[in-house]
CSV table of C-alpha atoms in Angstrom, one decimal:
chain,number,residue,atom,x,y,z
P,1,UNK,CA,115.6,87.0,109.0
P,2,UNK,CA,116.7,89.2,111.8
P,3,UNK,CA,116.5,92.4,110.6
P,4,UNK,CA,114.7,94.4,107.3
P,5,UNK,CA,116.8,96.4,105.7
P,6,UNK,CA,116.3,100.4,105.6
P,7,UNK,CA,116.4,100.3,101.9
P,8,UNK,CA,113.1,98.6,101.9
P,9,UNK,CA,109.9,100.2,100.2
P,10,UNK,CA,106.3,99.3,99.8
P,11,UNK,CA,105.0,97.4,96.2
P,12,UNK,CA,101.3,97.6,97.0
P,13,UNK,CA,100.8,96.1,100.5
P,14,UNK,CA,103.8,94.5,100.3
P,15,UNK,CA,107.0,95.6,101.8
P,16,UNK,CA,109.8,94.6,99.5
P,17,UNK,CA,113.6,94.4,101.2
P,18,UNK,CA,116.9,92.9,100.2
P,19,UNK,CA,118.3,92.6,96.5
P,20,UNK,CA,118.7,89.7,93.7
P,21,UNK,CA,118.8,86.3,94.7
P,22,UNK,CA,118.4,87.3,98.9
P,23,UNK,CA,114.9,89.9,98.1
P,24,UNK,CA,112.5,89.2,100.3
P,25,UNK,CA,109.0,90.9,100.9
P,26,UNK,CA,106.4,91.0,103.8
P,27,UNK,CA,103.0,91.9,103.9
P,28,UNK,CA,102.7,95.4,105.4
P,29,UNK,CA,99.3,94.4,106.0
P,30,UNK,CA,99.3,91.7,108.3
P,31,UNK,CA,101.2,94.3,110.7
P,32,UNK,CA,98.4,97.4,110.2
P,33,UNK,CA,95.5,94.7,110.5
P,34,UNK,CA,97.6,92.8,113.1
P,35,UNK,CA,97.8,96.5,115.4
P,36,UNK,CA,94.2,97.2,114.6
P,37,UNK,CA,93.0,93.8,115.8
P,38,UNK,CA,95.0,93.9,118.7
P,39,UNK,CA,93.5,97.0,119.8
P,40,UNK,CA,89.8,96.5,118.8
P,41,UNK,CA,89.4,93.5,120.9
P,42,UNK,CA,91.6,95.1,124.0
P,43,UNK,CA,88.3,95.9,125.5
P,44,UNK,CA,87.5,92.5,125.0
P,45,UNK,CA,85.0,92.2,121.8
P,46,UNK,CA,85.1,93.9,118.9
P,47,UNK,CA,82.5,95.6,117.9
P,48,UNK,CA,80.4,96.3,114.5
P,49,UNK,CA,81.7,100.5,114.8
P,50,UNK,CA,85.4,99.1,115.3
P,51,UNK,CA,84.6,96.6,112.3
P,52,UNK,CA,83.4,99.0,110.6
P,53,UNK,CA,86.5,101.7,111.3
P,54,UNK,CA,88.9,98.7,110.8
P,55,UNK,CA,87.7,97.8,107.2
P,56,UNK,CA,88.2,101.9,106.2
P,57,UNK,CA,91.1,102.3,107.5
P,58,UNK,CA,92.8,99.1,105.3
P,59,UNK,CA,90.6,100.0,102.5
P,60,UNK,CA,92.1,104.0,102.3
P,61,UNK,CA,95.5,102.5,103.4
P,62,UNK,CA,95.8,99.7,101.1
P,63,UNK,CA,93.6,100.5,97.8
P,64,UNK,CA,91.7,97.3,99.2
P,65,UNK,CA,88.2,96.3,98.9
P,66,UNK,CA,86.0,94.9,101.8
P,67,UNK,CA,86.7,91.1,101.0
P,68,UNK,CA,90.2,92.1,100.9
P,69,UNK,CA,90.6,93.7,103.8
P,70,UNK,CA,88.3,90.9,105.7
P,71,UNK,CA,90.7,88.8,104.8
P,72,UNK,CA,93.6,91.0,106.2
P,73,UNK,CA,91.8,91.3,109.4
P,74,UNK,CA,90.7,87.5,109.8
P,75,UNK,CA,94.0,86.6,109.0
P,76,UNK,CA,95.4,88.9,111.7
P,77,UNK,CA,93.2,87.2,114.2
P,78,UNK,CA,94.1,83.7,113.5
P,79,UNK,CA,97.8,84.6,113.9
P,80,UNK,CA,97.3,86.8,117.0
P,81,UNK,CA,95.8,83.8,118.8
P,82,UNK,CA,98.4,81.2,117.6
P,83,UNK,CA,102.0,82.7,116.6
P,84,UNK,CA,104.3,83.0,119.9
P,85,UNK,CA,106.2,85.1,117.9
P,86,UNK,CA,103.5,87.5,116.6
P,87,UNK,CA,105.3,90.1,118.2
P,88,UNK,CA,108.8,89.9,117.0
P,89,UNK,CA,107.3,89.4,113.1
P,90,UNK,CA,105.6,92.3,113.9
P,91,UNK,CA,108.1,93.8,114.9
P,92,UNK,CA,110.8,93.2,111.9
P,93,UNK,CA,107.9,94.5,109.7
P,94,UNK,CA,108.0,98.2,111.3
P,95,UNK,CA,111.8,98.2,111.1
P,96,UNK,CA,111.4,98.8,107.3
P,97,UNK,CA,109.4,101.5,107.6
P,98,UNK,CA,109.4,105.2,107.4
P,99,UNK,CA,108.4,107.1,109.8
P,100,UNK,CA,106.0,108.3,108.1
P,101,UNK,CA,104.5,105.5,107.7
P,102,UNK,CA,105.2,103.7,111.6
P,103,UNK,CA,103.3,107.9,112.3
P,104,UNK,CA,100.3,106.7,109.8
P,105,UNK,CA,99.6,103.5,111.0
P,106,UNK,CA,99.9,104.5,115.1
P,107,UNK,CA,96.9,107.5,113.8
P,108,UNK,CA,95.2,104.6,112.3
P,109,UNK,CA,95.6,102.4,115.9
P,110,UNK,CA,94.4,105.2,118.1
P,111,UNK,CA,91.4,106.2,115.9
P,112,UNK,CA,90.2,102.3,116.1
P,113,UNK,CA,90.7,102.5,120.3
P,114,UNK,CA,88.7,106.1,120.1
P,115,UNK,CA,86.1,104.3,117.4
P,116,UNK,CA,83.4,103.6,120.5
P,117,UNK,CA,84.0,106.7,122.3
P,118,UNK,CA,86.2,105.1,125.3
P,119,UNK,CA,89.2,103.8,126.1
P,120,UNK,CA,89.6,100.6,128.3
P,121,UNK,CA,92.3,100.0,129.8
P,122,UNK,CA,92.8,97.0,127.4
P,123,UNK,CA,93.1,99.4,124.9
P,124,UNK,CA,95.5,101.5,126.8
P,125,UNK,CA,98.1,98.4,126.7
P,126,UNK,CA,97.2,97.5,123.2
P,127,UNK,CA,98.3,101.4,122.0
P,128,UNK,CA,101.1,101.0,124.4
P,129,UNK,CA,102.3,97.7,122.9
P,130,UNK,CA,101.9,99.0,119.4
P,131,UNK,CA,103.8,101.9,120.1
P,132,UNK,CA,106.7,99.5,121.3
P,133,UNK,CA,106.4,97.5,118.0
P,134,UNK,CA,106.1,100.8,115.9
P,135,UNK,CA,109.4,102.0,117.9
P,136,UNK,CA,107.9,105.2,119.6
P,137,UNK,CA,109.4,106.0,122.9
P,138,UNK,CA,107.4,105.2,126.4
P,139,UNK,CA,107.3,109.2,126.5
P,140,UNK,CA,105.4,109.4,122.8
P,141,UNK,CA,103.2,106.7,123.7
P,142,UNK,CA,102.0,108.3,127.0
P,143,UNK,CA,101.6,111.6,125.8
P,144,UNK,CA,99.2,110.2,123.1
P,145,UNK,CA,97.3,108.4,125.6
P,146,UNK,CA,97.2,110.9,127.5
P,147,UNK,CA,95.7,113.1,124.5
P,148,UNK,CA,93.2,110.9,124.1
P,149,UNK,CA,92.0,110.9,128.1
P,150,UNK,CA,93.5,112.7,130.2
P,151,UNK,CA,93.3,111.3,133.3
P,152,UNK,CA,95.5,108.2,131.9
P,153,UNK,CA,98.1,107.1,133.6
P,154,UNK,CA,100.7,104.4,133.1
């Protein structure tokens, strides 16, 4: 599967793509708890606030419940410790969105790096490396660094 087409739409968590015989579907989930993982843990733990924040976010995103969304999240750590290719799945997952959605989920990244009240530099290159999989510019990824402390720099 190289790319996901731009006719693709959500069914639940699930992204949906393709038609008849060749429709596939991937889980829109593993890339929002994926992002939100990645990020939590840039500083290095995750903490119970960014636990806490992580869980909301799936459960207003996704309709989930907290066993639900636990599993979304444990999930997205057991993949982002042992798939080399964690970032090119994550990757063809953002191509079928909107951008409006790729715009929801980044909100949903930078409020789990702002969820202790500071951001590490670990964080810093988690955002940025979201950004990249979401398909914002270096520019739009900066700039909402930046926003968020403003004595960042790249």
């Amino acid at each position: 599967m190289d790319r996901v087409s731009s006719e693709a739409q959500f069914q639940g968590a699930r992204l949906v793509f393709g038609s008849g015989s060749e429709r596939q579907s991937l889980d829109a989930a593993f890339l929002i708890s994926s992002l939100l993982v990645s990020v939590a843990k840039g500083d290095g733990s995750i903490s119970d606030v960014e636990t806490a924040r992580m869980l909301d976010a799936i459960n207003s995103r996704l309709g989930t419940g907290n066993a639900e969304a636990l599993r979304h999240l444990s999930s997205a750590v057991m993949s982002l410790a042992n798939d080399d290719d964690i970032v090119l799945r994550l990757t063809q997952i953002s191509h079928g969105l909107s951008r409006e959605e790729r715009e929801a989920i980044f909100s949903m990244v930078l409020e789990i790096a702002l969820a202790d009240g500071i951001l590490d530099p670990g964080e810093a290159i988690s955002i940025n490396l979201a950004g990249q999989i979401l398909g914002f510019s270096q520019d739009r990824i900066y700039s909402e660094l930046r926003s968020i402390d403003p004595d960042y720099h790249a």
